[in-house]
Amino acid sequence: MIEQTSLRQICTKEDVRLLVDILNDLAAQTWHKISVGPSRGLAFGEESLTDHNLFELDRLGAPIEVYKFDKTEEPYNGADFEWWIGSDTTRWLGLRFQAKKLDDDGVYAQLGHWVRGRRQYDLLLEQAQRDNVWAFYCFYNGWSGSWPKGVTNAGCKNRRTPAPFGVGDGSCVHAYLEDFGCAIAPAATVARRHQGEPRNGRLALEEHLRYSRPWSHIFGDRKRHFQEPRQIVQELPAHLLGWSIRRAGAASNVDQLSGLPDGAGYHRELPPWLEARRRGATSQEGYRPAIAVVFDVG
Ligand SMILES: [Zn+2]
C-alpha cells in the first residue's frame, strides 16, 4: 500500500503549507510524465493528467472533495475543471481552468482550438465572466533541460529563474523548475498572446511561460504562503487581480474580454449543480465542468 499524505482540515498555516507542498509534488509528477513518458512509449494525454492529479487531491481526505460529471458543458464553456475555495461561512471563490499539455515540439498546439466557429478561449472568457469565476489556463509542462533563456519568471520579484529540484545556488527560491509541471496563466493573457500569433497559431512554450506561475501559487509560493484560510478567501481576488492585470500587458484591444469576473469570483453558496452532488445526486445530474474540486477551508 502506498503511503498516503492526508489533510484533516485546511485551517492552519501548516495545513496551507502542506497543501502547497502537495500541489508542487503533483506538478513534479506531471513534469516527469511529460518529459520522460514519450521516450518510454508512455505518453499521457491532457485528460489522464487531469484525472490523475485531481484523483490524488481527492485522496487527501475530508477538506478536499472532487466530483466528476458525466454530462459536461466543456465544449460550450471551454472548461476542464473548476476549483471552489472557501466555506459556507466565509463565502466561496470560483476558479475555472482549461488544461493544455505541452506537445513534444514545445508548443501548445491545441490552444487555438475552434468550437462551433469560435475560439475556445473566447468561450472560456465569456462564460467565466457570466458565471462570476476566474478563468485560467492550466498548462501541463515537462522537458529535459533548464529554464528557457530570456524568459522572465513571473512569480519571482528578484527576477531569478527556477532551477531543477535540488540544484541551483542563486536561483529562484519561490519555485523550482518542476513546480511548473502544472502552471497557470490568466486566460485573458493567453488569448491576447495567441491573437498575436507570431508562429501562425502555434505559439511556443516561451510565449506563455513568461506569464505562467505554478498552480500551487494560488495558495502560496515556496517562500511565502497564506497564513490561514480566511486570508485566502479574503485576499485571493486581489492576488489574482494583480496577477491578471499586470501580466495581461498592454490591452491593445479594448474590446477584448478582460477575464475579470463581475463580483470578484465570490459566491455566497456553491452553485446548485455542485451543491446537489455534495448532497448525493448522481454524476449524471447537473451539468457544468467535467470535474469540480471543493477546497473547504471552513
Ligand atoms: Zn524567486
Short mmCIF file of C-alpha atoms and ligand atoms in Angstrom, two decimals:
data_model
loop_
_atom_site.label_atom_id
_atom_site.label_comp_id
_atom_site.label_asym_id
_atom_site.label_seq_id
_atom_site.Cartn_x
_atom_site.Cartn_y
_atom_site.Cartn_z
CA MET A 1 0.00 0.00 0.00
CA ILE A 2 1.31 3.41 -0.96
CA GLU A 3 1.88 5.73 1.93
CA GLN A 4 -0.69 8.44 1.78
CA THR A 5 -0.43 12.02 2.97
CA SER A 6 -3.67 13.15 4.49
CA LEU A 7 -5.12 16.52 5.21
CA ARG A 8 -7.65 16.52 8.02
CA GLN A 9 -8.53 20.16 7.63
CA ILE A 10 -7.39 23.34 5.91
CA CYS A 11 -7.49 25.60 8.94
CA THR A 12 -3.96 26.50 9.98
CA LYS A 13 -0.91 27.88 8.23
CA GLU A 14 0.66 24.41 8.50
CA ASP A 15 -2.30 22.99 6.58
CA VAL A 16 -1.85 25.62 3.87
CA ARG A 17 1.87 24.87 3.70
CA LEU A 18 1.13 21.14 3.32
CA LEU A 19 -1.37 21.87 0.54
CA VAL A 20 1.25 23.96 -1.30
CA ASP A 21 3.73 21.08 -0.96
CA ILE A 22 1.19 18.57 -2.27
CA LEU A 23 0.35 20.74 -5.30
CA ASN A 24 4.06 21.12 -6.04
CA ASP A 25 4.51 17.38 -5.71
CA LEU A 26 1.71 16.70 -8.21
CA ALA A 27 3.26 19.27 -10.56
CA ALA A 28 6.61 17.44 -10.34
CA GLN A 29 4.90 14.11 -11.14
CA THR A 30 3.21 15.75 -14.14
CA TRP A 31 6.55 17.18 -15.25
CA HIS A 32 8.10 13.74 -15.08
CA LYS A 33 5.27 12.10 -17.05
CA ILE A 34 5.57 14.64 -19.85
CA SER A 35 9.36 14.76 -20.04
CA VAL A 36 10.02 11.03 -19.68
CA GLY A 37 6.77 9.35 -20.75
CA PRO A 38 7.11 9.62 -24.55
CA SER A 39 10.63 8.15 -24.59
CA ARG A 40 9.23 5.09 -22.81
CA GLY A 41 6.32 4.83 -25.19
CA LEU A 42 4.00 6.01 -22.41
CA ALA A 43 2.67 9.37 -23.47
CA PHE A 44 -0.02 10.88 -21.27
CA GLY A 45 -2.95 12.85 -22.62
CA GLU A 46 -4.37 16.00 -21.09
CA GLU A 47 -7.37 14.21 -19.71
CA SER A 48 -5.45 11.48 -17.93
CA LEU A 49 -3.12 14.05 -16.39
CA THR A 50 -6.12 15.99 -15.10
CA ASP A 51 -7.79 12.83 -13.81
CA HIS A 52 -4.67 11.67 -12.03
CA ASN A 53 -3.95 14.97 -10.33
CA LEU A 54 -7.48 15.58 -9.19
CA PHE A 55 -7.86 11.97 -8.03
CA GLU A 56 -4.77 12.44 -5.87
CA LEU A 57 -6.28 15.59 -4.40
CA ASP A 58 -9.45 13.66 -3.61
CA ARG A 59 -7.46 11.02 -1.73
CA LEU A 60 -6.15 13.62 0.71
CA GLY A 61 -9.29 13.50 2.78
CA ALA A 62 -12.21 15.46 4.09
CA PRO A 63 -11.42 19.08 3.25
CA ILE A 64 -10.95 18.37 -0.47
CA GLU A 65 -13.85 16.92 -2.44
CA VAL A 66 -13.63 16.03 -6.13
CA TYR A 67 -16.71 15.45 -8.28
CA LYS A 68 -16.69 14.25 -11.84
CA PHE A 69 -19.66 14.92 -14.07
CA ASP A 70 -20.84 12.73 -16.93
CA LYS A 71 -22.63 15.39 -18.89
CA THR A 72 -20.40 18.36 -19.23
CA GLU A 73 -20.65 21.77 -20.76
CA GLU A 74 -16.98 21.68 -21.68
CA PRO A 75 -17.47 22.26 -25.39
CA TYR A 76 -19.54 25.34 -24.58
CA ASN A 77 -17.76 26.92 -21.66
CA GLY A 78 -14.24 25.82 -22.56
CA ALA A 79 -13.53 24.44 -19.08
CA ASP A 80 -11.88 21.21 -17.99
CA PHE A 81 -12.15 21.69 -14.27
CA GLU A 82 -13.08 24.17 -11.59
CA TRP A 83 -11.82 24.88 -8.11
CA TRP A 84 -14.13 26.18 -5.43
CA ILE A 85 -12.22 27.53 -2.45
CA GLY A 86 -13.94 28.65 0.74
CA SER A 87 -16.69 27.54 3.08
CA ASP A 88 -20.31 28.28 3.78
CA THR A 89 -19.23 30.70 6.49
CA THR A 90 -16.50 32.54 4.56
CA ARG A 91 -18.06 32.59 1.05
CA TRP A 92 -16.73 30.66 -1.93
CA LEU A 93 -14.35 31.65 -4.72
CA GLY A 94 -14.71 30.05 -8.13
CA LEU A 95 -11.75 29.40 -10.48
CA ARG A 96 -12.22 27.77 -13.87
CA PHE A 97 -9.40 26.09 -15.81
CA GLN A 98 -8.83 24.90 -19.34
CA ALA A 99 -5.98 22.35 -19.42
CA LYS A 100 -3.38 22.27 -22.21
CA LYS A 101 -0.49 19.86 -22.42
CA LEU A 102 2.84 20.86 -23.90
CA ASP A 103 3.50 18.94 -27.11
CA ASP A 104 6.78 17.27 -27.97
CA ASP A 105 7.79 20.11 -30.26
CA GLY A 106 7.49 22.69 -27.48
CA VAL A 107 4.16 24.26 -28.46
CA TYR A 108 0.62 24.10 -27.12
CA ALA A 109 -0.81 23.04 -30.46
CA GLN A 110 -4.43 22.93 -29.34
CA LEU A 111 -4.50 26.41 -27.90
CA GLY A 112 -6.30 27.99 -30.82
CA HIS A 113 -8.92 25.23 -30.80
CA TRP A 114 -12.17 26.23 -32.56
CA VAL A 115 -15.53 25.27 -31.09
CA ARG A 116 -18.53 25.88 -33.36
CA GLY A 117 -16.79 28.68 -35.18
CA ARG A 118 -15.40 30.36 -32.09
CA ARG A 119 -12.08 30.21 -30.30
CA GLN A 120 -12.21 28.06 -27.18
CA TYR A 121 -10.56 30.82 -25.14
CA ASP A 122 -13.23 33.33 -26.14
CA LEU A 123 -15.90 30.94 -24.91
CA LEU A 124 -13.96 30.33 -21.72
CA LEU A 125 -13.64 34.06 -21.01
CA GLU A 126 -17.19 34.90 -21.92
CA GLN A 127 -18.78 32.16 -19.83
CA ALA A 128 -16.45 32.68 -16.89
CA GLN A 129 -17.33 36.35 -16.74
CA ARG A 130 -21.01 35.48 -16.87
CA ASP A 131 -20.71 32.81 -14.18
CA ASN A 132 -18.53 35.05 -11.98
CA VAL A 133 -15.49 32.77 -11.86
CA TRP A 134 -11.81 33.41 -12.63
CA ALA A 135 -10.63 31.97 -15.95
CA PHE A 136 -7.21 30.36 -16.22
CA TYR A 137 -5.26 28.07 -18.47
CA CYS A 138 -3.57 25.19 -16.70
CA PHE A 139 -0.52 24.19 -18.73
CA TYR A 140 0.96 20.75 -18.21
CA ASN A 141 4.70 21.06 -18.86
CA GLY A 142 7.83 18.97 -18.83
CA TRP A 143 11.10 19.00 -20.71
CA SER A 144 14.69 17.98 -20.17
CA GLY A 145 16.99 20.91 -19.65
CA SER A 146 16.74 24.20 -17.90
CA TRP A 147 14.51 27.25 -17.84
CA PRO A 148 14.50 28.82 -21.34
CA LYS A 149 16.91 31.71 -21.81
CA GLY A 150 15.46 35.20 -21.92
CA VAL A 151 12.15 34.24 -20.31
CA THR A 152 11.29 36.16 -17.14
CA ASN A 153 9.84 34.30 -14.17
CA ALA A 154 6.51 35.95 -13.33
CA GLY A 155 6.43 34.62 -9.79
CA CYS A 156 9.82 35.99 -8.73
CA LYS A 157 10.24 39.53 -7.52
CA ASN A 158 14.02 39.01 -7.53
CA ARG A 159 13.92 38.20 -11.24
CA ARG A 160 15.66 34.88 -10.77
CA THR A 161 14.95 31.82 -12.83
CA PRO A 162 13.86 28.49 -11.37
CA ALA A 163 16.34 25.63 -11.22
CA PRO A 164 15.53 21.92 -11.17
CA PHE A 165 14.76 20.50 -7.74
CA GLY A 166 17.90 20.06 -5.66
CA VAL A 167 20.05 22.16 -7.99
CA GLY A 168 20.94 25.77 -8.11
CA ASP A 169 22.66 28.30 -5.96
CA GLY A 170 21.36 31.77 -6.64
CA SER A 171 18.30 30.56 -8.47
CA CYS A 172 14.70 31.39 -7.59
CA VAL A 173 13.66 30.47 -4.05
CA HIS A 174 9.95 30.83 -4.83
CA ALA A 175 9.66 27.93 -7.27
CA TYR A 176 11.59 25.00 -8.67
CA LEU A 177 11.50 24.22 -12.37
CA GLU A 178 9.31 21.15 -11.81
CA ASP A 179 6.70 23.26 -9.98
CA PHE A 180 5.82 24.47 -13.48
CA GLY A 181 4.61 20.96 -14.37
CA CYS A 182 1.17 22.39 -13.57
CA ALA A 183 1.40 26.09 -14.39
CA ILE A 184 -1.47 28.51 -14.68
CA ALA A 185 -1.84 31.72 -16.68
CA PRO A 186 -4.80 34.13 -16.86
CA ALA A 187 -6.98 33.14 -19.80
CA ALA A 188 -7.24 36.77 -21.00
CA THR A 189 -3.45 36.95 -21.28
CA VAL A 190 -3.26 33.65 -23.12
CA ALA A 191 -5.94 34.85 -25.54
CA ARG A 192 -4.13 38.12 -26.22
CA ARG A 193 -0.82 36.38 -26.80
CA HIS A 194 -2.39 33.86 -29.09
CA GLN A 195 -4.01 36.54 -31.18
CA GLY A 196 -0.52 37.95 -31.81
CA GLU A 197 0.27 34.60 -33.44
CA PRO A 198 3.94 35.01 -34.32
CA ARG A 199 4.02 31.36 -35.32
CA ASN A 200 0.76 31.08 -37.13
CA GLY A 201 -1.22 29.97 -34.13
CA ARG A 202 1.49 27.65 -32.86
CA LEU A 203 2.89 29.79 -30.10
CA ALA A 204 5.91 28.35 -28.44
CA LEU A 205 6.16 27.46 -24.78
CA GLU A 206 8.26 30.55 -24.05
CA GLU A 207 5.46 32.91 -25.06
CA HIS A 208 3.22 31.55 -22.31
CA LEU A 209 5.78 30.55 -19.72
CA ARG A 210 6.60 34.19 -19.06
CA TYR A 211 3.01 34.72 -17.86
CA SER A 212 2.66 31.43 -16.02
CA ARG A 213 3.07 30.52 -12.38
CA PRO A 214 2.91 27.15 -10.63
CA TRP A 215 -0.65 26.23 -9.69
CA SER A 216 0.50 25.95 -6.08
CA HIS A 217 0.99 29.75 -6.12
CA ILE A 218 -2.75 30.15 -5.74
CA PHE A 219 -2.12 29.25 -2.10
CA GLY A 220 1.45 30.44 -1.83
CA ASP A 221 4.97 30.07 -3.17
CA ARG A 222 7.86 28.13 -1.61
CA LYS A 223 8.92 31.18 0.40
CA ARG A 224 5.66 32.69 1.47
CA HIS A 225 2.12 31.38 1.62
CA PHE A 226 -1.21 32.43 3.01
CA GLN A 227 -1.14 32.21 6.78
CA GLU A 228 -4.67 31.00 7.18
CA PRO A 229 -7.62 30.00 5.03
CA ARG A 230 -9.74 33.05 5.86
CA GLN A 231 -6.95 35.16 4.45
CA ILE A 232 -7.02 33.10 1.26
CA VAL A 233 -10.69 33.79 0.73
CA GLN A 234 -10.35 37.48 1.58
CA GLU A 235 -7.20 38.21 -0.37
CA LEU A 236 -7.16 35.78 -3.26
CA PRO A 237 -9.22 38.01 -5.60
CA ALA A 238 -6.78 40.92 -5.14
CA HIS A 239 -3.90 38.48 -5.57
CA LEU A 240 -5.39 37.07 -8.79
CA LEU A 241 -6.42 40.51 -10.00
CA GLY A 242 -2.93 41.96 -9.66
CA TRP A 243 -1.58 38.93 -11.38
CA SER A 244 -4.11 39.01 -14.22
CA ILE A 245 -3.83 42.71 -14.88
CA ARG A 246 -0.08 43.12 -14.50
CA ARG A 247 0.60 40.16 -16.71
CA ALA A 248 -2.01 40.98 -19.32
CA GLY A 249 0.32 43.52 -20.83
CA ALA A 250 -0.94 46.39 -22.92
CA ALA A 251 -4.62 45.98 -23.51
CA SER A 252 -4.28 46.97 -27.12
CA ASN A 253 -7.68 45.66 -27.99
CA VAL A 254 -10.09 47.21 -25.51
CA ASP A 255 -12.94 45.19 -26.93
CA GLN A 256 -11.35 42.01 -25.78
CA LEU A 257 -12.74 40.41 -22.66
CA SER A 258 -10.72 41.19 -19.59
CA GLY A 259 -11.44 37.85 -17.95
CA LEU A 260 -12.16 39.62 -14.68
CA PRO A 261 -15.31 38.21 -13.10
CA ASP A 262 -18.05 40.58 -12.01
CA GLY A 263 -18.28 40.11 -8.28
CA ALA A 264 -14.58 39.15 -7.97
CA GLY A 265 -15.47 35.46 -8.19
CA TYR A 266 -17.25 35.49 -4.80
CA HIS A 267 -20.29 33.33 -4.21
CA ARG A 268 -22.33 33.12 -1.04
CA GLU A 269 -23.09 29.47 -1.78
CA LEU A 270 -21.70 26.80 -4.04
CA PRO A 271 -23.51 26.62 -7.40
CA PRO A 272 -26.64 24.43 -7.29
CA TRP A 273 -25.25 21.69 -9.58
CA LEU A 274 -22.28 21.25 -7.24
CA GLU A 275 -24.28 21.50 -4.04
CA ALA A 276 -26.61 18.80 -5.42
CA ARG A 277 -23.64 16.47 -5.88
CA ARG A 278 -22.47 17.13 -2.34
CA ARG A 279 -25.90 16.12 -1.14
CA GLY A 280 -25.73 12.85 -3.05
CA ALA A 281 -27.02 13.50 -6.57
CA THR A 282 -25.60 11.13 -9.20
CA SER A 283 -22.81 12.03 -11.60
CA GLN A 284 -25.35 12.37 -14.38
CA GLU A 285 -27.31 15.09 -12.70
CA GLY A 286 -26.31 18.68 -13.18
CA TYR A 287 -24.01 19.88 -15.89
CA ARG A 288 -21.02 22.14 -15.82
CA PRO A 289 -17.35 21.33 -15.80
CA ALA A 290 -16.09 17.80 -16.24
CA ILE A 291 -14.57 17.92 -12.76
CA ALA A 292 -15.13 20.20 -9.77
CA VAL A 293 -12.82 20.35 -6.76
CA VAL A 294 -14.02 21.81 -3.46
CA PHE A 295 -11.38 23.10 -1.01
CA ASP A 296 -13.27 23.52 2.24
CA VAL A 297 -11.31 25.97 4.35
CA GLY A 298 -14.01 26.37 6.99
ZN ZN B 1 12.22 33.77 -6.87
#
